[in-house]
Amino acid sequence: MSRIGKLPVVIPAGVKISLNGNQMVVTGPKGSLTQELHERMTVAVETDQINVTRPSDSKQDSALHGLTRALINNMVVGVTVGFKKDLEINGVGYRAEISGKVLTLSLGYSHPVVYELPEGISVEIDKQTKLSVIGIDKQLVGSTAAKIRSYRKPEPYKGKGIKYADEHILRKAGKTGK
């Protein structure tokens, strides 16, 4: 049995769950999320918890069991607490600015990189070099942080670029002179 899938998802106070067929809507203090669940999984919503069961012990059903439970748990956590990814910008003259829903990055190119934030995502900037991508959808927060990082990935010689706050860059030795 899936170790993740068999755990119940606890519904905190202030969260409403509605299930229409295989479409689940989770509403909480931070907003509302909708997810289309796989039709083979059976979701039972009780007063204080959600249980996910699978029809058989096949490999596909076992994988879907854990996935479905994790998706539901991420929705519940997102509408109550939210998700946050921290990024750091390293390099001389590299900085970030935000105005409304537009993030402007100066990353050593001849032009500034302009990125329009998706709906439901906000960015907080601290000291022009520390970014925090914040939202209620874990998938959208992660993909937005990855997109921002992709504009200038950290390079291994000087460590310049955009990296996750908890990421460690393996440094290489440069050329040696004679």
JSON list of C-alpha atoms in Angstrom, two decimals:
[
{"chain": "A", "resi": 1, "resn": "MET", "atom": "CA", "xyz": [0.00, 0.00, 0.00]},
{"chain": "A", "resi": 2, "resn": "SER", "atom": "CA", "xyz": [1.18, 3.51, -0.75]},
{"chain": "A", "resi": 3, "resn": "ARG", "atom": "CA", "xyz": [2.64, 5.06, 2.39]},
{"chain": "A", "resi": 4, "resn": "ILE", "atom": "CA", "xyz": [1.65, 8.54, 1.30]},
{"chain": "A", "resi": 5, "resn": "GLY", "atom": "CA", "xyz": [-1.71, 7.59, -0.20]},
{"chain": "A", "resi": 6, "resn": "LYS", "atom": "CA", "xyz": [-3.05, 5.85, 2.89]},
{"chain": "A", "resi": 7, "resn": "LEU", "atom": "CA", "xyz": [-2.54, 8.89, 5.14]},
{"chain": "A", "resi": 8, "resn": "PRO", "atom": "CA", "xyz": [-5.68, 10.98, 5.64]},
{"chain": "A", "resi": 9, "resn": "VAL", "atom": "CA", "xyz": [-5.63, 14.69, 4.74]},
{"chain": "A", "resi": 10, "resn": "VAL", "atom": "CA", "xyz": [-6.74, 16.70, 7.78]},
{"chain": "A", "resi": 11, "resn": "ILE", "atom": "CA", "xyz": [-9.16, 19.53, 6.97]},
{"chain": "A", "resi": 12, "resn": "PRO", "atom": "CA", "xyz": [-8.33, 22.60, 9.10]},
{"chain": "A", "resi": 13, "resn": "ALA", "atom": "CA", "xyz": [-10.99, 25.00, 10.34]},
{"chain": "A", "resi": 14, "resn": "GLY", "atom": "CA", "xyz": [-12.11, 27.53, 7.74]},
{"chain": "A", "resi": 15, "resn": "VAL", "atom": "CA", "xyz": [-11.53, 25.25, 4.73]},
{"chain": "A", "resi": 16, "resn": "LYS", "atom": "CA", "xyz": [-14.44, 24.11, 2.58]},
{"chain": "A", "resi": 17, "resn": "ILE", "atom": "CA", "xyz": [-14.17, 21.11, 0.26]},
{"chain": "A", "resi": 18, "resn": "SER", "atom": "CA", "xyz": [-16.58, 20.41, -2.58]},
{"chain": "A", "resi": 19, "resn": "LEU", "atom": "CA", "xyz": [-16.35, 17.39, -4.86]},
{"chain": "A", "resi": 20, "resn": "ASN", "atom": "CA", "xyz": [-18.27, 17.23, -8.16]},
{"chain": "A", "resi": 21, "resn": "GLY", "atom": "CA", "xyz": [-17.49, 13.92, -9.83]},
{"chain": "A", "resi": 22, "resn": "ASN", "atom": "CA", "xyz": [-13.72, 13.95, -10.14]},
{"chain": "A", "resi": 23, "resn": "GLN", "atom": "CA", "xyz": [-13.28, 17.73, -9.81]},
{"chain": "A", "resi": 24, "resn": "MET", "atom": "CA", "xyz": [-12.32, 18.98, -6.37]},
{"chain": "A", "resi": 25, "resn": "VAL", "atom": "CA", "xyz": [-12.62, 22.60, -5.23]},
{"chain": "A", "resi": 26, "resn": "VAL", "atom": "CA", "xyz": [-10.83, 23.67, -2.02]},
{"chain": "A", "resi": 27, "resn": "THR", "atom": "CA", "xyz": [-11.70, 27.09, -0.59]},
{"chain": "A", "resi": 28, "resn": "GLY", "atom": "CA", "xyz": [-9.89, 28.66, 2.34]},
{"chain": "A", "resi": 29, "resn": "PRO", "atom": "CA", "xyz": [-8.83, 31.99, 3.82]},
{"chain": "A", "resi": 30, "resn": "LYS", "atom": "CA", "xyz": [-6.19, 32.65, 1.13]},
{"chain": "A", "resi": 31, "resn": "GLY", "atom": "CA", "xyz": [-8.31, 31.73, -1.90]},
{"chain": "A", "resi": 32, "resn": "SER", "atom": "CA", "xyz": [-9.74, 28.87, -3.90]},
{"chain": "A", "resi": 33, "resn": "LEU", "atom": "CA", "xyz": [-8.07, 26.06, -5.90]},
{"chain": "A", "resi": 34, "resn": "THR", "atom": "CA", "xyz": [-9.57, 23.58, -8.37]},
{"chain": "A", "resi": 35, "resn": "GLN", "atom": "CA", "xyz": [-8.03, 20.24, -9.35]},
{"chain": "A", "resi": 36, "resn": "GLU", "atom": "CA", "xyz": [-9.18, 17.53, -11.73]},
{"chain": "A", "resi": 37, "resn": "LEU", "atom": "CA", "xyz": [-8.54, 14.18, -9.99]},
{"chain": "A", "resi": 38, "resn": "HIS", "atom": "CA", "xyz": [-8.02, 10.86, -11.74]},
{"chain": "A", "resi": 39, "resn": "GLU", "atom": "CA", "xyz": [-11.27, 8.93, -12.22]},
{"chain": "A", "resi": 40, "resn": "ARG", "atom": "CA", "xyz": [-9.84, 5.64, -10.89]},
{"chain": "A", "resi": 41, "resn": "MET", "atom": "CA", "xyz": [-9.23, 7.09, -7.41]},
{"chain": "A", "resi": 42, "resn": "THR", "atom": "CA", "xyz": [-12.07, 7.22, -4.86]},
{"chain": "A", "resi": 43, "resn": "VAL", "atom": "CA", "xyz": [-12.07, 10.29, -2.64]},
{"chain": "A", "resi": 44, "resn": "ALA", "atom": "CA", "xyz": [-14.15, 10.26, 0.56]},
{"chain": "A", "resi": 45, "resn": "VAL", "atom": "CA", "xyz": [-14.72, 13.65, 2.20]},
{"chain": "A", "resi": 46, "resn": "GLU", "atom": "CA", "xyz": [-15.63, 13.39, 5.89]},
{"chain": "A", "resi": 47, "resn": "THR", "atom": "CA", "xyz": [-16.18, 16.16, 8.44]},
{"chain": "A", "resi": 48, "resn": "ASP", "atom": "CA", "xyz": [-12.53, 16.61, 9.47]},
{"chain": "A", "resi": 49, "resn": "GLN", "atom": "CA", "xyz": [-10.49, 14.57, 6.98]},
{"chain": "A", "resi": 50, "resn": "ILE", "atom": "CA", "xyz": [-10.23, 13.32, 3.39]},
{"chain": "A", "resi": 51, "resn": "ASN", "atom": "CA", "xyz": [-9.39, 9.69, 2.55]},
{"chain": "A", "resi": 52, "resn": "VAL", "atom": "CA", "xyz": [-8.19, 8.45, -0.84]},
{"chain": "A", "resi": 53, "resn": "THR", "atom": "CA", "xyz": [-8.62, 4.78, -1.83]},
{"chain": "A", "resi": 54, "resn": "ARG", "atom": "CA", "xyz": [-7.56, 2.89, -4.94]},
{"chain": "A", "resi": 55, "resn": "PRO", "atom": "CA", "xyz": [-9.37, 0.11, -6.80]},
{"chain": "A", "resi": 56, "resn": "SER", "atom": "CA", "xyz": [-6.45, -2.35, -7.09]},
{"chain": "A", "resi": 57, "resn": "ASP", "atom": "CA", "xyz": [-2.80, -2.85, -6.17]},
{"chain": "A", "resi": 58, "resn": "SER", "atom": "CA", "xyz": [-1.49, -2.40, -9.71]},
{"chain": "A", "resi": 59, "resn": "LYS", "atom": "CA", "xyz": [1.60, -0.27, -10.21]},
{"chain": "A", "resi": 60, "resn": "GLN", "atom": "CA", "xyz": [-0.34, 2.53, -11.93]},
{"chain": "A", "resi": 61, "resn": "ASP", "atom": "CA", "xyz": [-3.04, 2.62, -9.24]},
{"chain": "A", "resi": 62, "resn": "SER", "atom": "CA", "xyz": [-0.40, 2.67, -6.51]},
{"chain": "A", "resi": 63, "resn": "ALA", "atom": "CA", "xyz": [1.34, 5.65, -8.13]},
{"chain": "A", "resi": 64, "resn": "LEU", "atom": "CA", "xyz": [-1.95, 7.49, -8.68]},
{"chain": "A", "resi": 65, "resn": "HIS", "atom": "CA", "xyz": [-2.95, 6.83, -5.06]},
{"chain": "A", "resi": 66, "resn": "GLY", "atom": "CA", "xyz": [0.01, 8.75, -3.63]},
{"chain": "A", "resi": 67, "resn": "LEU", "atom": "CA", "xyz": [-0.21, 11.44, -6.31]},
{"chain": "A", "resi": 68, "resn": "THR", "atom": "CA", "xyz": [-3.90, 12.12, -5.69]},
{"chain": "A", "resi": 69, "resn": "ARG", "atom": "CA", "xyz": [-3.40, 12.38, -1.93]},
{"chain": "A", "resi": 70, "resn": "ALA", "atom": "CA", "xyz": [-0.39, 14.71, -2.39]},
{"chain": "A", "resi": 71, "resn": "LEU", "atom": "CA", "xyz": [-2.33, 16.98, -4.78]},
{"chain": "A", "resi": 72, "resn": "ILE", "atom": "CA", "xyz": [-5.23, 17.25, -2.32]},
{"chain": "A", "resi": 73, "resn": "ASN", "atom": "CA", "xyz": [-2.85, 17.94, 0.59]},
{"chain": "A", "resi": 74, "resn": "ASN", "atom": "CA", "xyz": [-1.03, 20.65, -1.43]},
{"chain": "A", "resi": 75, "resn": "MET", "atom": "CA", "xyz": [-4.36, 22.35, -2.16]},
{"chain": "A", "resi": 76, "resn": "VAL", "atom": "CA", "xyz": [-5.36, 22.31, 1.53]},
{"chain": "A", "resi": 77, "resn": "VAL", "atom": "CA", "xyz": [-1.96, 23.65, 2.64]},
{"chain": "A", "resi": 78, "resn": "GLY", "atom": "CA", "xyz": [-2.00, 26.27, -0.13]},
{"chain": "A", "resi": 79, "resn": "VAL", "atom": "CA", "xyz": [-5.35, 27.82, 0.80]},
{"chain": "A", "resi": 80, "resn": "THR", "atom": "CA", "xyz": [-4.45, 27.92, 4.51]},
{"chain": "A", "resi": 81, "resn": "VAL", "atom": "CA", "xyz": [-0.70, 28.68, 4.70]},
{"chain": "A", "resi": 82, "resn": "GLY", "atom": "CA", "xyz": [0.47, 29.26, 1.12]},
{"chain": "A", "resi": 83, "resn": "PHE", "atom": "CA", "xyz": [3.78, 28.43, -0.53]},
{"chain": "A", "resi": 84, "resn": "LYS", "atom": "CA", "xyz": [7.00, 30.41, -0.88]},
{"chain": "A", "resi": 85, "resn": "LYS", "atom": "CA", "xyz": [10.21, 29.92, -2.89]},
{"chain": "A", "resi": 86, "resn": "ASP", "atom": "CA", "xyz": [13.23, 32.07, -2.14]},
{"chain": "A", "resi": 87, "resn": "LEU", "atom": "CA", "xyz": [15.73, 33.06, -4.84]},
{"chain": "A", "resi": 88, "resn": "GLU", "atom": "CA", "xyz": [19.06, 34.88, -4.57]},
{"chain": "A", "resi": 89, "resn": "ILE", "atom": "CA", "xyz": [20.71, 36.97, -7.26]},
{"chain": "A", "resi": 90, "resn": "ASN", "atom": "CA", "xyz": [24.54, 36.93, -7.24]},
{"chain": "A", "resi": 91, "resn": "GLY", "atom": "CA", "xyz": [26.71, 39.13, -9.43]},
{"chain": "A", "resi": 92, "resn": "VAL", "atom": "CA", "xyz": [27.97, 42.69, -9.68]},
{"chain": "A", "resi": 93, "resn": "GLY", "atom": "CA", "xyz": [25.17, 44.93, -10.94]},
{"chain": "A", "resi": 94, "resn": "TYR", "atom": "CA", "xyz": [22.60, 42.12, -10.94]},
{"chain": "A", "resi": 95, "resn": "ARG", "atom": "CA", "xyz": [19.33, 43.23, -9.36]},
{"chain": "A", "resi": 96, "resn": "ALA", "atom": "CA", "xyz": [15.55, 42.92, -9.48]},
{"chain": "A", "resi": 97, "resn": "GLU", "atom": "CA", "xyz": [12.74, 45.46, -9.39]},
{"chain": "A", "resi": 98, "resn": "ILE", "atom": "CA", "xyz": [8.99, 44.96, -9.24]},
{"chain": "A", "resi": 99, "resn": "SER", "atom": "CA", "xyz": [6.28, 47.36, -10.38]},
{"chain": "A", "resi": 100, "resn": "GLY", "atom": "CA", "xyz": [2.74, 46.01, -10.23]},
{"chain": "A", "resi": 101, "resn": "LYS", "atom": "CA", "xyz": [2.72, 42.57, -11.88]},
{"chain": "A", "resi": 102, "resn": "VAL", "atom": "CA", "xyz": [5.93, 43.13, -13.88]},
{"chain": "A", "resi": 103, "resn": "LEU", "atom": "CA", "xyz": [9.32, 41.89, -12.64]},
{"chain": "A", "resi": 104, "resn": "THR", "atom": "CA", "xyz": [12.34, 43.60, -14.19]},
{"chain": "A", "resi": 105, "resn": "LEU", "atom": "CA", "xyz": [15.69, 41.84, -13.86]},
{"chain": "A", "resi": 106, "resn": "SER", "atom": "CA", "xyz": [19.10, 43.37, -14.62]},
{"chain": "A", "resi": 107, "resn": "LEU", "atom": "CA", "xyz": [21.31, 40.33, -15.22]},
{"chain": "A", "resi": 108, "resn": "GLY", "atom": "CA", "xyz": [24.32, 41.58, -17.15]},
{"chain": "A", "resi": 109, "resn": "TYR", "atom": "CA", "xyz": [22.66, 41.46, -20.56]},
{"chain": "A", "resi": 110, "resn": "SER", "atom": "CA", "xyz": [22.51, 44.50, -22.84]},
{"chain": "A", "resi": 111, "resn": "HIS", "atom": "CA", "xyz": [18.81, 44.81, -22.01]},
{"chain": "A", "resi": 112, "resn": "PRO", "atom": "CA", "xyz": [16.71, 44.31, -18.87]},
{"chain": "A", "resi": 113, "resn": "VAL", "atom": "CA", "xyz": [14.73, 41.07, -18.67]},
{"chain": "A", "resi": 114, "resn": "VAL", "atom": "CA", "xyz": [11.02, 41.82, -18.22]},
{"chain": "A", "resi": 115, "resn": "TYR", "atom": "CA", "xyz": [8.81, 39.05, -16.83]},
{"chain": "A", "resi": 116, "resn": "GLU", "atom": "CA", "xyz": [5.08, 39.43, -16.31]},
{"chain": "A", "resi": 117, "resn": "LEU", "atom": "CA", "xyz": [3.96, 37.47, -13.26]},
{"chain": "A", "resi": 118, "resn": "PRO", "atom": "CA", "xyz": [1.13, 34.95, -13.72]},
{"chain": "A", "resi": 119, "resn": "GLU", "atom": "CA", "xyz": [-2.22, 35.43, -11.99]},
{"chain": "A", "resi": 120, "resn": "GLY", "atom": "CA", "xyz": [-2.11, 34.33, -8.35]},
{"chain": "A", "resi": 121, "resn": "ILE", "atom": "CA", "xyz": [1.65, 34.88, -7.91]},
{"chain": "A", "resi": 122, "resn": "SER", "atom": "CA", "xyz": [3.30, 37.75, -6.05]},
{"chain": "A", "resi": 123, "resn": "VAL", "atom": "CA", "xyz": [6.98, 38.55, -5.62]},
{"chain": "A", "resi": 124, "resn": "GLU", "atom": "CA", "xyz": [8.61, 40.28, -2.67]},
{"chain": "A", "resi": 125, "resn": "ILE", "atom": "CA", "xyz": [12.08, 41.78, -3.11]},
{"chain": "A", "resi": 126, "resn": "ASP", "atom": "CA", "xyz": [14.53, 42.36, -0.27]},
{"chain": "A", "resi": 127, "resn": "LYS", "atom": "CA", "xyz": [17.68, 44.47, -0.92]},
{"chain": "A", "resi": 128, "resn": "GLN", "atom": "CA", "xyz": [17.30, 44.07, -4.75]},
{"chain": "A", "resi": 129, "resn": "THR", "atom": "CA", "xyz": [19.04, 40.67, -4.63]},
{"chain": "A", "resi": 130, "resn": "LYS", "atom": "CA", "xyz": [16.66, 38.45, -2.67]},
{"chain": "A", "resi": 131, "resn": "LEU", "atom": "CA", "xyz": [13.36, 37.40, -4.23]},
{"chain": "A", "resi": 132, "resn": "SER", "atom": "CA", "xyz": [10.46, 35.53, -2.66]},
{"chain": "A", "resi": 133, "resn": "VAL", "atom": "CA", "xyz": [7.89, 33.98, -5.01]},
{"chain": "A", "resi": 134, "resn": "ILE", "atom": "CA", "xyz": [4.62, 33.60, -3.07]},
{"chain": "A", "resi": 135, "resn": "GLY", "atom": "CA", "xyz": [1.29, 31.97, -3.98]},
{"chain": "A", "resi": 136, "resn": "ILE", "atom": "CA", "xyz": [-1.31, 29.38, -3.03]},
{"chain": "A", "resi": 137, "resn": "ASP", "atom": "CA", "xyz": [-0.70, 26.95, -5.93]},
{"chain": "A", "resi": 138, "resn": "LYS", "atom": "CA", "xyz": [2.46, 24.92, -5.24]},
{"chain": "A", "resi": 139, "resn": "GLN", "atom": "CA", "xyz": [2.88, 23.93, -8.88]},
{"chain": "A", "resi": 140, "resn": "LEU", "atom": "CA", "xyz": [2.60, 27.53, -10.12]},
{"chain": "A", "resi": 141, "resn": "VAL", "atom": "CA", "xyz": [4.98, 28.86, -7.44]},
{"chain": "A", "resi": 142, "resn": "GLY", "atom": "CA", "xyz": [7.61, 26.26, -8.37]},
{"chain": "A", "resi": 143, "resn": "SER", "atom": "CA", "xyz": [7.31, 26.79, -12.12]},
{"chain": "A", "resi": 144, "resn": "THR", "atom": "CA", "xyz": [7.44, 30.60, -11.75]},
{"chain": "A", "resi": 145, "resn": "ALA", "atom": "CA", "xyz": [10.58, 30.36, -9.59]},
{"chain": "A", "resi": 146, "resn": "ALA", "atom": "CA", "xyz": [12.15, 28.00, -12.14]},
{"chain": "A", "resi": 147, "resn": "LYS", "atom": "CA", "xyz": [11.28, 30.38, -14.99]},
{"chain": "A", "resi": 148, "resn": "ILE", "atom": "CA", "xyz": [12.87, 33.34, -13.17]},
{"chain": "A", "resi": 149, "resn": "ARG", "atom": "CA", "xyz": [15.96, 31.22, -12.42]},
{"chain": "A", "resi": 150, "resn": "SER", "atom": "CA", "xyz": [16.23, 30.17, -16.07]},
{"chain": "A", "resi": 151, "resn": "TYR", "atom": "CA", "xyz": [16.97, 33.74, -17.19]},
{"chain": "A", "resi": 152, "resn": "ARG", "atom": "CA", "xyz": [20.48, 33.46, -15.71]},
{"chain": "A", "resi": 153, "resn": "LYS", "atom": "CA", "xyz": [21.34, 30.11, -14.15]},
{"chain": "A", "resi": 154, "resn": "PRO", "atom": "CA", "xyz": [24.25, 30.17, -11.71]},
{"chain": "A", "resi": 155, "resn": "GLU", "atom": "CA", "xyz": [27.57, 29.42, -13.35]},
{"chain": "A", "resi": 156, "resn": "PRO", "atom": "CA", "xyz": [30.18, 27.22, -11.62]},
{"chain": "A", "resi": 157, "resn": "TYR", "atom": "CA", "xyz": [33.24, 29.52, -11.81]},
{"chain": "A", "resi": 158, "resn": "LYS", "atom": "CA", "xyz": [32.17, 32.71, -10.04]},
{"chain": "A", "resi": 159, "resn": "GLY", "atom": "CA", "xyz": [28.68, 31.67, -8.93]},
{"chain": "A", "resi": 160, "resn": "LYS", "atom": "CA", "xyz": [27.00, 34.53, -10.79]},
{"chain": "A", "resi": 161, "resn": "GLY", "atom": "CA", "xyz": [23.32, 34.15, -11.62]},
{"chain": "A", "resi": 162, "resn": "ILE", "atom": "CA", "xyz": [19.99, 33.39, -9.95]},
{"chain": "A", "resi": 163, "resn": "LYS", "atom": "CA", "xyz": [19.88, 30.46, -7.54]},
{"chain": "A", "resi": 164, "resn": "TYR", "atom": "CA", "xyz": [17.45, 29.03, -5.02]},
{"chain": "A", "resi": 165, "resn": "ALA", "atom": "CA", "xyz": [18.20, 30.14, -1.46]},
{"chain": "A", "resi": 166, "resn": "ASP", "atom": "CA", "xyz": [18.83, 26.56, -0.31]},
{"chain": "A", "resi": 167, "resn": "GLU", "atom": "CA", "xyz": [20.79, 25.55, -3.45]},
{"chain": "A", "resi": 168, "resn": "HIS", "atom": "CA", "xyz": [24.53, 24.89, -3.23]},
{"chain": "A", "resi": 169, "resn": "ILE", "atom": "CA", "xyz": [26.56, 25.67, -6.33]},
{"chain": "A", "resi": 170, "resn": "LEU", "atom": "CA", "xyz": [29.56, 23.38, -6.92]},
{"chain": "A", "resi": 171, "resn": "ARG", "atom": "CA", "xyz": [32.44, 25.68, -7.76]},
{"chain": "A", "resi": 172, "resn": "LYS", "atom": "CA", "xyz": [35.14, 24.83, -10.29]},
{"chain": "A", "resi": 173, "resn": "ALA", "atom": "CA", "xyz": [38.71, 26.03, -10.33]},
{"chain": "A", "resi": 174, "resn": "GLY", "atom": "CA", "xyz": [39.49, 28.53, -13.08]},
{"chain": "A", "resi": 175, "resn": "LYS", "atom": "CA", "xyz": [42.39, 28.45, -15.50]},
{"chain": "A", "resi": 176, "resn": "THR", "atom": "CA", "xyz": [45.84, 28.25, -13.98]},
{"chain": "A", "resi": 177, "resn": "GLY", "atom": "CA", "xyz": [48.56, 30.52, -15.35]},
{"chain": "A", "resi": 178, "resn": "LYS", "atom": "CA", "xyz": [52.08, 29.42, -16.20]}
]
